[in-house]
Coordinates of C-alpha atoms (C1' of nucleotides) in Angstrom, one line a residue:
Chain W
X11 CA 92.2 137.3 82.6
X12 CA 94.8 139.4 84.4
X13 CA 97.9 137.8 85.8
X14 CA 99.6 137.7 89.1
X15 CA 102.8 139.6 88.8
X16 CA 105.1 138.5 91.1
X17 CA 108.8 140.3 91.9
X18 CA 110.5 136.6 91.0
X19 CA 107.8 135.3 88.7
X20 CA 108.7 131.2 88.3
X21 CA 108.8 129.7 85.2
X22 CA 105.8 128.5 82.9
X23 CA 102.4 130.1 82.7
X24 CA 101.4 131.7 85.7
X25 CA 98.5 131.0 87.6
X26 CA 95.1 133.0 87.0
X27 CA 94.0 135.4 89.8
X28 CA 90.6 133.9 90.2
X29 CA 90.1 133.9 94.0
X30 CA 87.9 136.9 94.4
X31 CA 85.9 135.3 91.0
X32 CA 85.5 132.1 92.6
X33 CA 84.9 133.6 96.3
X34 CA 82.0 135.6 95.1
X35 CA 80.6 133.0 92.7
X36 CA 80.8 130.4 95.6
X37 CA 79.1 132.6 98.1
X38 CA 76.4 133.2 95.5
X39 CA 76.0 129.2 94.7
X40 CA 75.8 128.7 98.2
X41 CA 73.1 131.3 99.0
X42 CA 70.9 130.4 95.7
X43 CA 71.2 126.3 96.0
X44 CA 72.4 125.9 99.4
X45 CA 75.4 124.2 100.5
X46 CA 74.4 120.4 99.7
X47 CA 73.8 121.8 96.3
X48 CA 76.6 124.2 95.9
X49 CA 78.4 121.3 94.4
X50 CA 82.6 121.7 93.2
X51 CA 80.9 122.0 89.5
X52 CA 78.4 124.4 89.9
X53 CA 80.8 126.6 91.9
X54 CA 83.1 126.2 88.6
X55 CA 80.9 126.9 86.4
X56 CA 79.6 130.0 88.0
X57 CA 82.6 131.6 88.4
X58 CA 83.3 130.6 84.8
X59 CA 86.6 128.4 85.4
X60 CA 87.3 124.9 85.4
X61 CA 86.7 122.4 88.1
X62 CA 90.8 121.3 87.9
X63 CA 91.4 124.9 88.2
X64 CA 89.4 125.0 92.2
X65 CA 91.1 121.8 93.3
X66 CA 94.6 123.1 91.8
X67 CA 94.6 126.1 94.6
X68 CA 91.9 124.1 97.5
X69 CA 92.6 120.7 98.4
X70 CA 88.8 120.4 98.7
X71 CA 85.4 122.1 99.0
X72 CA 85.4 122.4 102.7
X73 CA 89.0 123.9 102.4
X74 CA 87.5 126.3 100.0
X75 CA 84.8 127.2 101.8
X76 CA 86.8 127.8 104.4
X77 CA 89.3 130.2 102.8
X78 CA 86.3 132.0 101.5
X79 CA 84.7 132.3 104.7
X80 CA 88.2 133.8 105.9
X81 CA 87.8 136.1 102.5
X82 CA 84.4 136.9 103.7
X83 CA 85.3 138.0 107.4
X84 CA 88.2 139.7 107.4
X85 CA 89.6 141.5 110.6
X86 CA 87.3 141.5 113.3
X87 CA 86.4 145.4 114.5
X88 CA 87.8 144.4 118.5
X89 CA 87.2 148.4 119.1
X90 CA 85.3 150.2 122.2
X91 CA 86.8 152.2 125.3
X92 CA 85.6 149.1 127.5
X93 CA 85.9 145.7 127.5
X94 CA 82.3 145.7 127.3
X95 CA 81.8 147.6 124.5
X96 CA 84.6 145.9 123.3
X97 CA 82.8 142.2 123.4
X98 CA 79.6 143.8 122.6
X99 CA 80.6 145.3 118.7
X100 CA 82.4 141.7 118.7
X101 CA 79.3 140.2 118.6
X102 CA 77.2 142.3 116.3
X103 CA 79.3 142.4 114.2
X104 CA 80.0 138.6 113.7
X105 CA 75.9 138.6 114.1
X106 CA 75.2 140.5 111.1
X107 CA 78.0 138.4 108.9
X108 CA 76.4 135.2 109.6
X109 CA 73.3 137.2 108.3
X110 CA 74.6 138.0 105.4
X111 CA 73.6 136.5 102.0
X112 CA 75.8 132.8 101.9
X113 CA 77.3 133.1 104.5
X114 CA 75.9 131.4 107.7
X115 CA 75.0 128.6 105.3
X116 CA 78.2 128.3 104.3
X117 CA 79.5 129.0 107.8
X118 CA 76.9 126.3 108.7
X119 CA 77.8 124.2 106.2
X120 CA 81.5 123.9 106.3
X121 CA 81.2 123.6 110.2
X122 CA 78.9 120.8 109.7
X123 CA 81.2 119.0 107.5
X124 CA 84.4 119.4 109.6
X125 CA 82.1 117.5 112.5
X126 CA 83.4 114.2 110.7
X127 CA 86.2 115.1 109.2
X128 CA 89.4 116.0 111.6
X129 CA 91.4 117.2 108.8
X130 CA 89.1 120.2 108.2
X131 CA 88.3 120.5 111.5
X132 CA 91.8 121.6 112.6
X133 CA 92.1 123.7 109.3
X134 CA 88.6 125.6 110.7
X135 CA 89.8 125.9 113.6
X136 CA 93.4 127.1 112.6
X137 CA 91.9 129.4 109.5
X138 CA 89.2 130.7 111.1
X139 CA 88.6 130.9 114.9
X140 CA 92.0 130.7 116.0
X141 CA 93.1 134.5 114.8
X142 CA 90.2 136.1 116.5
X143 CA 90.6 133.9 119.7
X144 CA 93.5 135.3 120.3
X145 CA 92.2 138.9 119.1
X146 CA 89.8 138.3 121.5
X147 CA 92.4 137.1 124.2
X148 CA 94.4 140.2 123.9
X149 CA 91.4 142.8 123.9
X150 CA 89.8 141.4 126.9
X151 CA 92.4 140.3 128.9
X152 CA 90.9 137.0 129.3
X153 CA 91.9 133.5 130.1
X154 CA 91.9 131.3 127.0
X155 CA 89.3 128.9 128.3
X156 CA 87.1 131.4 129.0
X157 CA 87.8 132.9 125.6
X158 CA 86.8 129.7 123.7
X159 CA 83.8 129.3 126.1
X160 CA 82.2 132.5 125.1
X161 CA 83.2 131.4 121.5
X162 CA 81.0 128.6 121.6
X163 CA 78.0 130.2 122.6
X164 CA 78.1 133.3 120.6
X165 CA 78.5 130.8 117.1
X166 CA 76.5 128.3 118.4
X167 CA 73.8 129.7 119.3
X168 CA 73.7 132.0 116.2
X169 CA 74.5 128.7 114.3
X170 CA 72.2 126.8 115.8
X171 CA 68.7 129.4 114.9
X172 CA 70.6 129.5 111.6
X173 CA 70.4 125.8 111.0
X174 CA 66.5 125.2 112.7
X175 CA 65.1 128.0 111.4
X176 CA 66.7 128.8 107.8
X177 CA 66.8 132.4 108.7
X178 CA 69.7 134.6 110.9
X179 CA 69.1 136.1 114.1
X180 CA 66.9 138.7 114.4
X181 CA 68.0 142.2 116.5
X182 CA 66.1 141.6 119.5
X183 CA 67.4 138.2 119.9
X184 CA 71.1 139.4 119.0
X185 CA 70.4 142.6 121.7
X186 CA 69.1 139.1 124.4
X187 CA 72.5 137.3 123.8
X188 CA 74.7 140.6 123.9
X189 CA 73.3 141.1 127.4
X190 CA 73.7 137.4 128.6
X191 CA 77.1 137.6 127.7
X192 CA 77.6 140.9 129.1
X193 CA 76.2 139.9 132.1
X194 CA 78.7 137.1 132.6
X195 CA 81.6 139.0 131.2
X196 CA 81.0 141.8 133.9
Chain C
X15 CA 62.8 87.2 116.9
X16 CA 60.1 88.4 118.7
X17 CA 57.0 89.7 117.2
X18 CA 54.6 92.9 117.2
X19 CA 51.6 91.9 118.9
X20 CA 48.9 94.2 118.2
X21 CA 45.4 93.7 119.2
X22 CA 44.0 93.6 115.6
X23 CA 46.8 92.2 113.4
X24 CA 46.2 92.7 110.1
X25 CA 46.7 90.0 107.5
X26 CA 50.5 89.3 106.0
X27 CA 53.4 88.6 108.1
X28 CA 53.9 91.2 111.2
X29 CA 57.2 93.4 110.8
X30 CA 59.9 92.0 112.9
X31 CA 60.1 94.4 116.2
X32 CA 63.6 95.4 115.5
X33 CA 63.6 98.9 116.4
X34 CA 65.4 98.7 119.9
X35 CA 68.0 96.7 117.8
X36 CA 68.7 99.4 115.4
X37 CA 68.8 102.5 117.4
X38 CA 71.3 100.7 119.2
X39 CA 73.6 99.7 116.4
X40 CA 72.8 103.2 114.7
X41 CA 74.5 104.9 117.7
X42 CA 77.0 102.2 118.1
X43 CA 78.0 103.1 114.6
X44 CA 78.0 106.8 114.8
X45 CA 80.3 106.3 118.1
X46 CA 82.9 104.4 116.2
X47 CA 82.8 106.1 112.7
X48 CA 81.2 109.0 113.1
X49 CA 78.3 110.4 111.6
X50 CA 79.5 110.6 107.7
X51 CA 80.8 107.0 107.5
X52 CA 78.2 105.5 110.1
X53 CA 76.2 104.4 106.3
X54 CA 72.6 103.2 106.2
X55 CA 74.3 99.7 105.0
X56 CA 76.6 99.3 107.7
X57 CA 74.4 100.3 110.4
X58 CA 72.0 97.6 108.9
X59 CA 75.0 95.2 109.4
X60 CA 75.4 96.0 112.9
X61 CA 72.0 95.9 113.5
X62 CA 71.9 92.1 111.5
X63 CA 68.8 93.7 108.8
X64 CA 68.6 94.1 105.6
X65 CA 69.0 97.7 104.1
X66 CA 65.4 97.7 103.0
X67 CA 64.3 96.3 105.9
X68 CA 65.3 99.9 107.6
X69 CA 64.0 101.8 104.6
X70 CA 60.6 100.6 105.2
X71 CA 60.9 101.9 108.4
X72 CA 62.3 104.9 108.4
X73 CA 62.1 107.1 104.7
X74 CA 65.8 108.7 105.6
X75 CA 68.9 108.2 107.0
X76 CA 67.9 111.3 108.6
X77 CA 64.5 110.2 110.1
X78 CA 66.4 107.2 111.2
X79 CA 68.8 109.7 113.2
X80 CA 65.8 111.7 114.6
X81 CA 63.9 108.8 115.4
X82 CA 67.0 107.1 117.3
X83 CA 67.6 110.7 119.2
X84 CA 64.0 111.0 119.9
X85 CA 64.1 107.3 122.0
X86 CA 67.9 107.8 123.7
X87 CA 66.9 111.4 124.7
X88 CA 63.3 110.5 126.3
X89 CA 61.0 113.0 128.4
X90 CA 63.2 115.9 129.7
X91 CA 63.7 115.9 133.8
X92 CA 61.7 119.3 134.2
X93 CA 62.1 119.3 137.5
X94 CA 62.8 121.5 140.8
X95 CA 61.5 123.5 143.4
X96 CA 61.9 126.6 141.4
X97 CA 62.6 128.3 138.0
X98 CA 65.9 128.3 138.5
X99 CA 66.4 124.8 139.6
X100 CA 64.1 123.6 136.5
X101 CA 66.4 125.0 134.1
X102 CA 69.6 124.4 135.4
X103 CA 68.3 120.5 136.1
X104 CA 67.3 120.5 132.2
X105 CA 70.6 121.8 131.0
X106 CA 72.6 119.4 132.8
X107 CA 70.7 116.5 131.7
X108 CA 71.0 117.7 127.9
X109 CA 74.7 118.5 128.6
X110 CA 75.2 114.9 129.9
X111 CA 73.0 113.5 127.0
X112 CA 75.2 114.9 124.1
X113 CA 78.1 113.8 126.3
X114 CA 76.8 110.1 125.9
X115 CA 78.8 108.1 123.1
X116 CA 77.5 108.5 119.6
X117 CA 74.4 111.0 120.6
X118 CA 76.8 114.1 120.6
X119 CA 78.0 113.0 116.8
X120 CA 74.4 111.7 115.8
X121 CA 73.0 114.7 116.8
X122 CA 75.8 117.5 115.3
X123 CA 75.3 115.2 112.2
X124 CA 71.2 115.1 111.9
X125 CA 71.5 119.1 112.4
X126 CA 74.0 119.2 109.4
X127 CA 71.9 117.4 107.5
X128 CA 68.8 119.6 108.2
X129 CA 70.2 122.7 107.2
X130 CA 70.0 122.0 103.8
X131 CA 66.8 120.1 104.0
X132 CA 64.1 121.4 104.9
X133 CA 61.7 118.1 105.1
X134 CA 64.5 117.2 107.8
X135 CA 64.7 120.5 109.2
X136 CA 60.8 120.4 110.1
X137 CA 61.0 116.7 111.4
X138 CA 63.6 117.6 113.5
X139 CA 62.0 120.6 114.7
X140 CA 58.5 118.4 115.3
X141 CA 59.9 115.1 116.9
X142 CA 62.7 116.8 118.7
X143 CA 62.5 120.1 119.9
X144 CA 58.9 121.4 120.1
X145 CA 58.5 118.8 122.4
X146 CA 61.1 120.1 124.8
X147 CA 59.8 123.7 123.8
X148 CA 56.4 123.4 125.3
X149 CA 57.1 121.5 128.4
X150 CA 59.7 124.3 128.8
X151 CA 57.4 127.3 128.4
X152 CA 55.2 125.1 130.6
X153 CA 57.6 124.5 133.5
X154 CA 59.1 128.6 133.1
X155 CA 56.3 130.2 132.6
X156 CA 58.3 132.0 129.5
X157 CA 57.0 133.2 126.4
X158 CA 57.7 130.8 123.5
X159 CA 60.5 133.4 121.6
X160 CA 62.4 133.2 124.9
X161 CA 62.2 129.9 125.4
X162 CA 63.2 129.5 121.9
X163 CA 66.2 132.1 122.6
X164 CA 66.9 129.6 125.2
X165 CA 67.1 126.4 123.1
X166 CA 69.5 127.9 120.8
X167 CA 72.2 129.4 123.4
X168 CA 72.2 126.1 125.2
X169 CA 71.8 123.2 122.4
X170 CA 73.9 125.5 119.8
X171 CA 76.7 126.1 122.6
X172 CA 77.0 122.7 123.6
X173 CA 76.7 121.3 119.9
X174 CA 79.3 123.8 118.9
X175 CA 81.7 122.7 121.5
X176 CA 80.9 119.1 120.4
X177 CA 81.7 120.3 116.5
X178 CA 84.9 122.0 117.2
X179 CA 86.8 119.9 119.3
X180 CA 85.4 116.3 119.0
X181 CA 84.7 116.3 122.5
X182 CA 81.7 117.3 124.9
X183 CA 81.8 120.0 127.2
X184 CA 83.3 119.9 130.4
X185 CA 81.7 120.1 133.6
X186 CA 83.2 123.7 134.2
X187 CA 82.2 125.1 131.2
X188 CA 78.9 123.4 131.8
X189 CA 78.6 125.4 135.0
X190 CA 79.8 128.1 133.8
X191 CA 76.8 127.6 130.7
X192 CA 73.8 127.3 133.4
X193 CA 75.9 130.6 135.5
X194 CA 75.3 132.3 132.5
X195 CA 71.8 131.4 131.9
X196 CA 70.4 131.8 135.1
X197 CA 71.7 135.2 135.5
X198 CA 69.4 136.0 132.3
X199 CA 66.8 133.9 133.5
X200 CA 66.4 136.2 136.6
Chain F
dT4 C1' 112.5 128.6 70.0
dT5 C1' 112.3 125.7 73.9
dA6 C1' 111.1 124.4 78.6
dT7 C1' 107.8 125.0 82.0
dT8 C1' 103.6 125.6 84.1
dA9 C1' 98.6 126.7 84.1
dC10 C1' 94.5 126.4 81.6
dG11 C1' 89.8 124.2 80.1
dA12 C1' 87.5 120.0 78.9
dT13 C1' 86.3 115.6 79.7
dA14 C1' 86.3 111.1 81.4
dC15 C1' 86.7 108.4 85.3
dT16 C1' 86.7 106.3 90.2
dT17 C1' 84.6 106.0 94.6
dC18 C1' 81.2 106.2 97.8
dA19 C1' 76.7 106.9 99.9
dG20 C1' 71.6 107.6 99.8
dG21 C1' 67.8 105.6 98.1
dT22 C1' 64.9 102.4 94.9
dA23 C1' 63.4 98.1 92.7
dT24 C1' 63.0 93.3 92.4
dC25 C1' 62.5 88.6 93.9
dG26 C1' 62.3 84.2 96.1
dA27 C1' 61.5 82.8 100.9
dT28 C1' 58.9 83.2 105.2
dA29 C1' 55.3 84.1 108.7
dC30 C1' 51.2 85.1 109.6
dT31 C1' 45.4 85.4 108.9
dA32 C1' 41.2 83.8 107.0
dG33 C1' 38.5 80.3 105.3
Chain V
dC18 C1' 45.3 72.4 104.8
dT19 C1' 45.2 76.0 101.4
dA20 C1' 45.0 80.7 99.6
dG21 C1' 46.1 85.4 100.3
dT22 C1' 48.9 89.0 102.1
dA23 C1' 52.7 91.5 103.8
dT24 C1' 57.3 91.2 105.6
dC25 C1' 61.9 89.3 105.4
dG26 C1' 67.0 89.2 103.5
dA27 C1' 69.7 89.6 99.4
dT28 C1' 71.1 91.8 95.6
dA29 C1' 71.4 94.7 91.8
dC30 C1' 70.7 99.1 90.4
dC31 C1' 70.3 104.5 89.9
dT32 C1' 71.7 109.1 91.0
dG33 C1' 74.5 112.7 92.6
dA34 C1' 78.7 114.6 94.3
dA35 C1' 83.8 114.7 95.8
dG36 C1' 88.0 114.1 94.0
dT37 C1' 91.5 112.3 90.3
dA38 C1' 93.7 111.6 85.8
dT39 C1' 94.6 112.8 81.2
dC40 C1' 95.4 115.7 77.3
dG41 C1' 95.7 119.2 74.0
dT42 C1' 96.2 124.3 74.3
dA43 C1' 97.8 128.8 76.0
dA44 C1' 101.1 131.9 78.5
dT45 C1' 105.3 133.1 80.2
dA46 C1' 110.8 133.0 81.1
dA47 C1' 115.1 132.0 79.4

DNA sequence: TTATTACGATACTTCAGGTATCGATACTAG
DNA sequence: CTAGTATCGATACCTGAAGTATCGTAATAA
């Protein structure tokens, strides 16, 4: 296992760096058993490592998810030479991540969960939307509200054909809601 | 309590009708705990029925959920002098149905639960939305992928919304929803 | 060498969905 | 009025999963 080396290293053994183990062997749990079934133990044991050793660095499995989901994502491409282009490669973008492999179940799953649980709910929203809101704010020039509104129906309603139907969006339907938000961005 | 009378009874004692009773203390108990803690047991509580009594009912917590949604949400309001006034009259009326106290968290909840389980995904689907579908390709005159394209922008948008901030959607941004729909719609 | 901290392993607690059992009850049929 | 049948409430139980606690061992700094 190789170690974190840190300029001031504290004392005692130092911590494993496991994250990109465990993010990849929890995205692969997720995607083979689904999220129900992507227990804290499976995850563990996939990415060979204890279960004490996950809940030492996430306080819990939405909290993990999360910070894998954050892992997963990365910055979000906010390029184009309009503001059009600019919300259009936004959304195919975030379109073909929910697609892939893990992912939108996770995404699903996690989103799910934080529904009835406030705690992860404002780490979601803090860890996750919150960074590309404001992203978004600055690229387009947009009122926050509006921001958030378009938000809400870009992830819901890829969300939502990932939770009825099991399966992502497919391109003509991602080309459908590009246009309908186009059309109201314009 | 009152009695099932059915034409031909068949022999045994007749099941309690205790159905309105429990669809109102399931969403009674959704409102005030929320969906996670609103447990088959307590609900039975409120409802003043024994847990199996429910189970013999309903085989899931789930089909409980989807049968409760299916009686609170009733036949859609398709109406209106034209396409446009059809649609924007059916996406208010879902709007102000999630809005209503414990149907918003019941149904985030019930859709969480479905997407990793299939057998719930496909009741779901069946009792709650193909329903909606068909009298919607009915009323539109819209090919069943669009009017499925349709369902997902406005249920995953406003169930989204729900998710993230605890709340329903405002009137504005309800507006702003059917603005953005009709424009496509066109 | 010692103090410190993380590690894996394992047992445990709690909670919720769902099942099984049982005596009591409300009917129908004769 | 009696026998048969199916439901009722109550209760105990099983299973699975999140999260906690403990403990001996390993890795590092001083």
């Amino acid at each position: 296992m190789d170690r974190a080396t840190t300029p001031t290293r504290p004392a005692g053994r130092p911590r494993s760096s496991v994250d990109a183990t465990v993010f990849a062997a929890t995205l692969d749990t997720v995607h083979q058993l689904g999220y129900a079934h992507a227990t804290v133990d499976r995850i563990a044991a996939a990415a060979g490592v204890a279960k004490t050793t996950i809940y030492r660095r996430w306080p819990s499995k939405g909290a993990l998810i999360t910070a894998c989901l954050v892992d997963a994502f990365g910055p979000a491409p906010l390029t184009g030479a309009s503001r059009e282009e600019i919300m259009s490669t936004a959304i195919r973008w975030i379109a073909a991540k929910i697609g892939e492999p893990g992912i939108g179940a996770a995404f699903a799953g996690v989103f799910t969960d934080a529904v009835n649980d406030p705690a992860l709910r404002q780490l979601l929203s803090a860890q996750l939307q919150d960074p590309y809101q404001l992203a978004l704010q600055e690229a387009l020039g947009e009122p926050e509200k509006r921001v958030l509104f378009f938000i809400d129906v870009v992830v819901g309603t890829l969300l939502h054909r990932m939770g009825m139907t099991g399966e992502p969006m497919d391109d003509a339907d991602v080309d459908a809601l590009v246009e309908m938000v186009l059309l109201t961005l314009r």
